[in-house]
XYZ file of C-alpha atoms in Angstrom:
277
model
C 0.000 0.000 0.000
C 2.848 2.386 0.845
C 4.429 1.681 -2.515
C 1.167 2.486 -4.341
C 0.826 5.772 -2.426
C 4.331 6.735 -3.400
C 3.755 5.702 -7.006
C 0.475 7.589 -7.414
C 1.398 10.599 -5.346
C -0.193 9.637 -2.073
C 1.333 11.156 1.063
C 0.864 9.735 4.536
C 3.501 11.944 6.242
C 2.466 13.586 9.484
C 2.593 17.406 9.748
C 5.694 17.078 11.954
C 7.440 14.910 9.357
C 6.524 17.331 6.580
C 7.946 20.186 8.641
C 11.173 18.297 9.298
C 11.542 17.449 5.608
C 11.002 21.085 4.588
C 13.462 22.351 7.192
C 16.071 19.848 5.998
C 15.538 21.032 2.435
C 15.893 24.691 3.430
C 19.018 23.916 5.474
C 20.650 22.250 2.477
C 19.722 25.189 0.240
C 21.164 27.799 2.627
C 24.293 25.712 3.159
C 24.984 25.166 -0.540
C 24.198 28.808 -1.404
C 26.488 29.980 1.402
C 29.378 27.772 0.301
C 28.944 28.891 -3.307
C 28.874 32.557 -2.290
C 31.927 32.118 -0.044
C 33.935 30.575 -2.882
C 32.910 33.451 -5.159
C 34.016 36.024 -2.585
C 30.459 37.164 -1.829
C 31.060 37.032 1.910
C 28.127 39.251 2.935
C 25.637 36.952 1.254
C 27.475 33.868 2.522
C 27.181 35.191 6.080
C 23.413 35.624 5.698
C 23.021 32.107 4.279
C 25.038 30.453 7.020
C 23.199 32.324 9.763
C 19.850 31.276 8.276
C 21.082 27.680 8.156
C 22.031 27.819 11.845
C 18.556 29.092 12.693
C 17.248 25.814 11.298
C 19.882 23.460 12.715
C 22.997 23.797 14.837
C 25.803 22.378 12.730
C 29.570 22.425 13.355
C 30.446 22.628 9.669
C 28.301 25.752 9.305
C 29.963 27.299 12.372
C 33.313 26.652 10.674
C 32.217 28.261 7.389
C 30.661 31.196 9.214
C 33.809 31.819 11.263
C 35.786 32.032 8.018
C 33.536 34.616 6.362
C 33.290 36.675 9.554
C 37.072 36.809 9.970
C 37.397 37.694 6.280
C 35.156 40.701 7.003
C 37.281 41.559 10.057
C 34.390 40.725 12.374
C 36.933 39.107 14.640
C 34.941 38.919 17.885
C 31.971 37.220 16.251
C 34.182 34.889 14.251
C 36.120 33.962 17.392
C 32.882 33.045 19.172
C 32.072 30.466 16.482
C 35.594 29.063 16.744
C 35.108 28.696 20.510
C 32.037 26.555 19.854
C 34.102 24.377 17.542
C 36.897 24.074 20.114
C 34.411 23.059 22.821
C 32.986 20.375 20.541
C 36.433 19.153 19.430
C 38.849 19.894 22.307
C 41.621 17.749 20.789
C 41.598 19.522 17.419
C 44.801 21.570 17.450
C 44.015 23.149 14.076
C 41.010 24.937 15.576
C 43.199 26.316 18.375
C 45.796 27.496 15.858
C 43.073 29.332 13.937
C 41.821 30.876 17.187
C 45.341 32.072 17.986
C 45.607 33.668 14.544
C 42.305 35.494 15.062
C 43.302 36.619 18.568
C 46.530 37.977 17.042
C 44.531 39.952 14.477
C 42.382 41.275 17.345
C 45.589 42.234 19.202
C 44.185 40.291 22.163
C 47.457 38.870 23.433
C 45.997 37.589 26.712
C 43.500 35.371 24.917
C 46.141 34.410 22.377
C 48.440 33.186 25.163
C 45.640 31.111 26.693
C 44.862 29.490 23.347
C 48.537 28.791 22.597
C 48.997 27.184 26.004
C 46.035 24.873 25.343
C 47.512 23.984 21.963
C 50.909 23.255 23.538
C 49.255 20.784 25.900
C 48.164 18.878 22.792
C 51.509 19.183 20.980
C 54.391 20.966 22.696
C 56.596 20.546 19.616
C 54.273 22.062 17.055
C 56.325 24.708 15.223
C 53.271 26.743 14.203
C 52.020 26.921 17.797
C 55.445 27.972 19.088
C 55.682 30.643 16.403
C 52.293 32.042 17.406
C 53.268 31.957 21.073
C 56.402 33.903 20.172
C 54.278 36.539 18.453
C 52.085 36.674 21.531
C 55.144 37.180 23.767
C 56.326 39.954 21.491
C 52.916 41.616 21.739
C 53.229 41.430 25.522
C 56.729 43.015 25.260
C 58.416 39.847 26.540
C 61.119 39.904 23.883
C 63.445 37.437 25.613
C 60.742 34.758 25.645
C 59.769 35.650 22.075
C 63.335 35.044 20.881
C 63.480 31.776 22.838
C 60.227 30.550 21.293
C 61.343 31.535 17.798
C 64.652 29.756 18.306
C 62.795 26.595 19.311
C 60.525 27.012 16.287
C 63.559 27.142 14.019
C 65.085 24.092 15.705
C 61.904 22.166 14.887
C 61.627 23.528 11.336
C 64.756 24.975 9.753
C 62.772 26.108 6.694
C 60.403 28.319 8.742
C 61.319 31.609 7.042
C 58.786 33.687 8.990
C 60.403 32.607 12.269
C 63.858 33.709 11.089
C 62.421 37.037 9.935
C 60.526 37.614 13.181
C 63.558 36.731 15.303
C 65.866 38.845 13.179
C 63.583 41.876 13.469
C 63.480 41.512 17.260
C 67.260 41.086 17.537
C 67.847 44.113 15.335
C 65.476 46.154 17.496
C 67.353 44.991 20.605
C 70.653 46.114 19.093
C 71.991 42.625 18.384
C 73.076 43.450 14.837
C 75.314 40.389 14.588
C 72.483 38.018 15.490
C 70.124 39.822 13.116
C 72.739 39.589 10.362
C 72.967 35.812 10.774
C 69.194 35.497 10.377
C 69.239 37.844 7.391
C 71.945 35.790 5.683
C 70.024 32.578 6.235
C 66.856 34.162 4.879
C 68.721 35.237 1.765
C 69.539 31.559 1.252
C 66.075 30.090 1.812
C 63.808 32.946 0.687
C 65.990 35.005 -1.631
C 63.947 37.499 -3.624
C 61.081 37.870 -1.139
C 60.368 41.566 -0.657
C 60.176 41.471 3.141
C 63.465 39.534 3.268
C 65.233 42.046 1.017
C 63.935 44.948 3.114
C 65.116 43.266 6.305
C 68.539 42.506 4.835
C 68.876 46.157 3.786
C 68.026 47.341 7.310
C 70.703 45.095 8.747
C 73.268 46.419 6.253
C 72.269 49.989 7.093
C 72.720 49.240 10.795
C 76.220 48.006 9.929
C 76.935 51.203 7.984
C 77.154 49.294 4.696
C 75.007 51.701 2.693
C 76.322 50.812 -0.774
C 75.579 47.121 -0.197
C 72.159 48.057 1.172
C 71.412 49.975 -2.041
C 72.242 46.866 -4.097
C 69.719 44.862 -2.068
C 67.095 47.617 -2.271
C 67.576 47.830 -6.045
C 66.461 44.205 -6.223
C 63.381 44.922 -4.101
C 62.436 47.911 -6.275
C 63.009 45.919 -9.451
C 60.538 43.344 -8.166
C 58.064 46.008 -7.002
C 58.590 49.533 -8.382
C 55.824 50.798 -6.076
C 57.486 49.645 -2.840
C 57.698 52.955 -0.995
C 59.536 51.373 1.962
C 62.373 50.320 -0.349
C 62.461 53.692 -2.107
C 62.570 55.581 1.187
C 65.341 53.321 2.498
C 67.348 53.698 -0.696
C 66.959 57.469 -0.483
C 68.267 57.361 3.093
C 71.263 55.269 1.994
C 72.040 57.595 -0.893
C 71.853 60.593 1.404
C 74.244 58.873 3.841
C 76.692 58.387 0.945
C 76.421 62.045 -0.045
C 74.264 61.432 -3.137
C 71.704 64.181 -2.466
C 70.362 64.208 -6.034
C 69.794 60.437 -5.976
C 68.148 60.680 -2.577
C 65.829 63.418 -3.805
C 64.869 61.383 -6.882
C 63.881 58.481 -4.647
C 61.880 60.718 -2.336
C 60.070 62.360 -5.237
C 59.205 58.913 -6.575
C 57.770 58.041 -3.169
C 55.671 61.213 -3.261
C 54.381 60.327 -6.728
C 53.200 56.960 -5.394
C 51.908 58.160 -2.017
C 51.871 61.896 -1.180
C 51.509 61.103 2.543
C 54.352 58.596 2.699
C 57.023 61.121 3.717
C 55.269 62.479 6.782
C 58.043 60.986 8.927
C 60.927 62.107 6.708
C 62.712 65.397 7.234
C 63.567 67.553 4.229
C 61.992 69.841 1.683
C 60.461 67.364 -0.756
C 57.309 67.945 -2.817
C 55.603 66.310 -5.760
C 55.854 69.459 -7.856
C 59.641 69.491 -8.045
C 62.169 72.191 -7.305
C 61.362 75.836 -7.505
């Protein structure tokens, strides 16, 4: 009899079953529309779809998708709340904790970031990514000694971790340890040669050593790769000025002004986009 009802369009579903079936259909529609919108970069619409889906059914996968689109929109607090739900449901998932630490870093909430990193370290004390994030947290809390220690341990676990070398080198340079910073810069030039941030860091180390001509060579490479890199142009202008090349320095500064008229607010001198009088 049930087969005949199905065949000829009969329906013996109860009102509750019909409601459940319709809600399941709507949930699937909102989920698929949200995923499609997220992949197309339509994050506003994706957010609406995922929130509508959660109104129908609480679902961890939707919380994950929603956290991603919220963070993409810099709605960090709301995105973090959805990640907390995921972490509570999957307390042994270190990847969720790593994502939470990243979001806390973007929020500049170093207290929460430290708490999350410590939980992650209980799961895996030798996870290079966790140690790197903890180092960033220590730096944000102005504990530079611990930051350097954490970055050193990160590098011991993963010698190809370029970001850890760069972070440690920047801290050492800021602390006045030019020799230590130079070692990190040299290693970065070996493993990440050509990266703009590496070239800029290497040039800063050379400038700290008074090697302005060598710094210009490095900055030339950065500018060749990105002619609109105002940081490299400003640094090259500073080097040229230190070597007595005032005309070259002025050309660099004028090029910076052409790219960004506000970029020289922290540079002394009489530079303008209009040229000399």
